[in-house]
Short mmCIF file of C-alpha atoms in Angstrom, two decimals:
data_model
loop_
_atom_site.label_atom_id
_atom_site.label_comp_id
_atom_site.label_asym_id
_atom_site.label_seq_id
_atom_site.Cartn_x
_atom_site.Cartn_y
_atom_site.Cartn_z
CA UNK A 1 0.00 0.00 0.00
CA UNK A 2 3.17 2.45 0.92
CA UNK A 3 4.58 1.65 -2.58
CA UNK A 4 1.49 2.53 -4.46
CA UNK A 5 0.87 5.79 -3.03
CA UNK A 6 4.61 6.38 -3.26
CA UNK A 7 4.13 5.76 -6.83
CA UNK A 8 0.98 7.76 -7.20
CA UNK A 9 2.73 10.92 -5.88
CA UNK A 10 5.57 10.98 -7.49
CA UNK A 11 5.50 13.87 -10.02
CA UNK A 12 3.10 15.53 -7.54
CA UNK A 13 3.63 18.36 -5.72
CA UNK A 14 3.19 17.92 -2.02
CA UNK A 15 2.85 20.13 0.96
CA UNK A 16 5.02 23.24 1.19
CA UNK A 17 4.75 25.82 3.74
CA UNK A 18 1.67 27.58 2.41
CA UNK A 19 0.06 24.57 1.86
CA UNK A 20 0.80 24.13 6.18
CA UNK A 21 -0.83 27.82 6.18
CA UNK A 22 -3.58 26.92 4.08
CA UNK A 23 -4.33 23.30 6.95
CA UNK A 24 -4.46 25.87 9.66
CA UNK A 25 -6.83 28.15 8.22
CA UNK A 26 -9.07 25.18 7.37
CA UNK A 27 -8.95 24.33 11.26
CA UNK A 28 -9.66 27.47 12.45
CA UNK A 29 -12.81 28.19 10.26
CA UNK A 30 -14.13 24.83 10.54
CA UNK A 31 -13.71 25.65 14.50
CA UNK A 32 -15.66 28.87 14.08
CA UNK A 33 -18.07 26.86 12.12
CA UNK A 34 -18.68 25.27 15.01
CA UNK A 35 -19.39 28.38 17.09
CA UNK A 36 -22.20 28.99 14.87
CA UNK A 37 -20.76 30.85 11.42
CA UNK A 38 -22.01 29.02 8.46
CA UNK A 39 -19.71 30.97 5.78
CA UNK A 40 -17.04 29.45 7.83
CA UNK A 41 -17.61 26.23 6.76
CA UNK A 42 -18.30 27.44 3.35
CA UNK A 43 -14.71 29.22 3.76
CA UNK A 44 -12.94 26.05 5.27
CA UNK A 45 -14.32 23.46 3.25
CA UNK A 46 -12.93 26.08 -0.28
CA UNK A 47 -9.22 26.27 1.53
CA UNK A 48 -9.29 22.60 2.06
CA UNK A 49 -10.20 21.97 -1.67
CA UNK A 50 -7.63 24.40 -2.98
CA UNK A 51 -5.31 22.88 -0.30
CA UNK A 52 -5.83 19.36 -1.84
CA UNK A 53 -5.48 20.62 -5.61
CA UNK A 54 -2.09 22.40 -4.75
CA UNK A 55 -0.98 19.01 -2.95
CA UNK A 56 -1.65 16.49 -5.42
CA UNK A 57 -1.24 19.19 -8.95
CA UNK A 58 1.35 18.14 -11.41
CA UNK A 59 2.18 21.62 -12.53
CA UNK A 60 5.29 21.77 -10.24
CA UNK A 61 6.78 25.34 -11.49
CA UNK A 62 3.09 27.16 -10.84
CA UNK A 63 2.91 25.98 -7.01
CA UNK A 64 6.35 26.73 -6.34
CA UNK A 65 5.69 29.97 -8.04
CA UNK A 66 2.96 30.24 -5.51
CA UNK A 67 5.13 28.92 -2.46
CA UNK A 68 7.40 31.70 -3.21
CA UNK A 69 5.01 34.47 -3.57
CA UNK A 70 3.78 33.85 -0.09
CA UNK A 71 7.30 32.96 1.73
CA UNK A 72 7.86 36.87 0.70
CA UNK A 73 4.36 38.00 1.94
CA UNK A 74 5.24 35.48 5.32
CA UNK A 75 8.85 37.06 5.09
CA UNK A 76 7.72 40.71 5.15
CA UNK A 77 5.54 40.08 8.11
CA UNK A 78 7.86 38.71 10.03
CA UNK A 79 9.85 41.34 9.98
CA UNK A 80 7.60 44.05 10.97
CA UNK A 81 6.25 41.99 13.86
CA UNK A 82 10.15 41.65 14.89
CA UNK A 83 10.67 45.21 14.31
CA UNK A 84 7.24 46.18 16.34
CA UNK A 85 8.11 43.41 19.61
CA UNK A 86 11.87 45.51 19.35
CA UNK A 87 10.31 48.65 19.91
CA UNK A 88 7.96 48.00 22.32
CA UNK A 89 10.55 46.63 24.40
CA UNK A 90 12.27 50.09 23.63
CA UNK A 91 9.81 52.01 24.71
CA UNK A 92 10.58 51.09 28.39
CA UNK A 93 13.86 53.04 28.00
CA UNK A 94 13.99 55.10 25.51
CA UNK A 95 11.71 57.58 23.44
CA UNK A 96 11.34 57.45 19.35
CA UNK A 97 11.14 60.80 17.77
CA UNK A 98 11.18 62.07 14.38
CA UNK A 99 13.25 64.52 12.94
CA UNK A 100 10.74 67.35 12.21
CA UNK A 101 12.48 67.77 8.61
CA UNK A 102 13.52 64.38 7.35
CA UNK A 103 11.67 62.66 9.41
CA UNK A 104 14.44 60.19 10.76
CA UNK A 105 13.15 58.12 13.56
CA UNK A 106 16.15 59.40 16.69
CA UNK A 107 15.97 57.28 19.90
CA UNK A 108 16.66 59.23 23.02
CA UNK A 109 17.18 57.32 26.77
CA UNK A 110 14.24 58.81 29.21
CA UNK A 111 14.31 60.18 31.82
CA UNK A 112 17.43 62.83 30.75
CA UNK A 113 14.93 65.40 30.75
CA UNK A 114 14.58 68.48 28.55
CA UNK A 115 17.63 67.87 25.73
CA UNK A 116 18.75 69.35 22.09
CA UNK A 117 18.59 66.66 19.58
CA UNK A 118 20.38 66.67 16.65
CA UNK A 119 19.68 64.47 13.97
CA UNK A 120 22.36 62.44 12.22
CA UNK A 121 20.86 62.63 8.52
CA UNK A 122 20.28 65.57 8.43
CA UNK A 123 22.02 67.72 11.58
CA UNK A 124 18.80 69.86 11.93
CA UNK A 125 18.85 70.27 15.99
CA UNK A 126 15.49 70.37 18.32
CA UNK A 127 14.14 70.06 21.66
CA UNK A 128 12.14 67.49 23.14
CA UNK A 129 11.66 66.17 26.85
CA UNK A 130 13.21 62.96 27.35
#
């Protein structure tokens, strides 16, 4: 039984990492379903249909192509929830400002009080309270 369904996916796709994405969306809306939301079963029964089609499709270069597009979507939001935990853990001890001309974000230690700023871009100088 192994060998035969080794055979009948080779030259298949498989599961990639949006096709992972795409499993967990089908488990929370068919959770939500539960709760009561019919168009979530509508919703998670579609994503687990696509989900199949991408796993067993023979058109290798497309779902790759697709892979890719959302491993740079998955990429980029990564980053800005990395970038948005750093400055909340910032914010403890230090202020963000902008420059009021270039608008380069400057981050100044509290608790210094009022101080002269000067921003590195573009050396304009200003006064905020720390």
């Amino acid at each position: 039984m192994k060998e035969r369904f080794y055979r009948f996916m080779q030259g298949r796709y498989g599961v990639d990492q949006l096709n992972r994405f795409l499993m967990v969306l089908v488990v929370i809306c068919l959770f939500l379903s539960i709760l009561g939301g019919r168009p979530f079963y509508v919703i998670g029964i579609a994503l687990l249909i696509y989900s199949y089609f991408r796993i067993f499709s023979k058109n290798l270069y497309k779902r790759s192509a697709e892979n890719a597009v959302y491993l740079k979507y998955e990429y980029r939001f990564r980053q800005k929830l990395a970038s948005w935990k750093r400055n909340m853990r910032q914010l403890k001890t230090h202020h963000i400002y902008k420059c009021p001309s270039c608008r380069q974000k400057i981050r100044v230690p509290r608790g210094k009080g009022r101080i002269e700023i000067r921003c590195p871009k573009c050396n304009q100088t200003f006064i905020k309270k720390s």
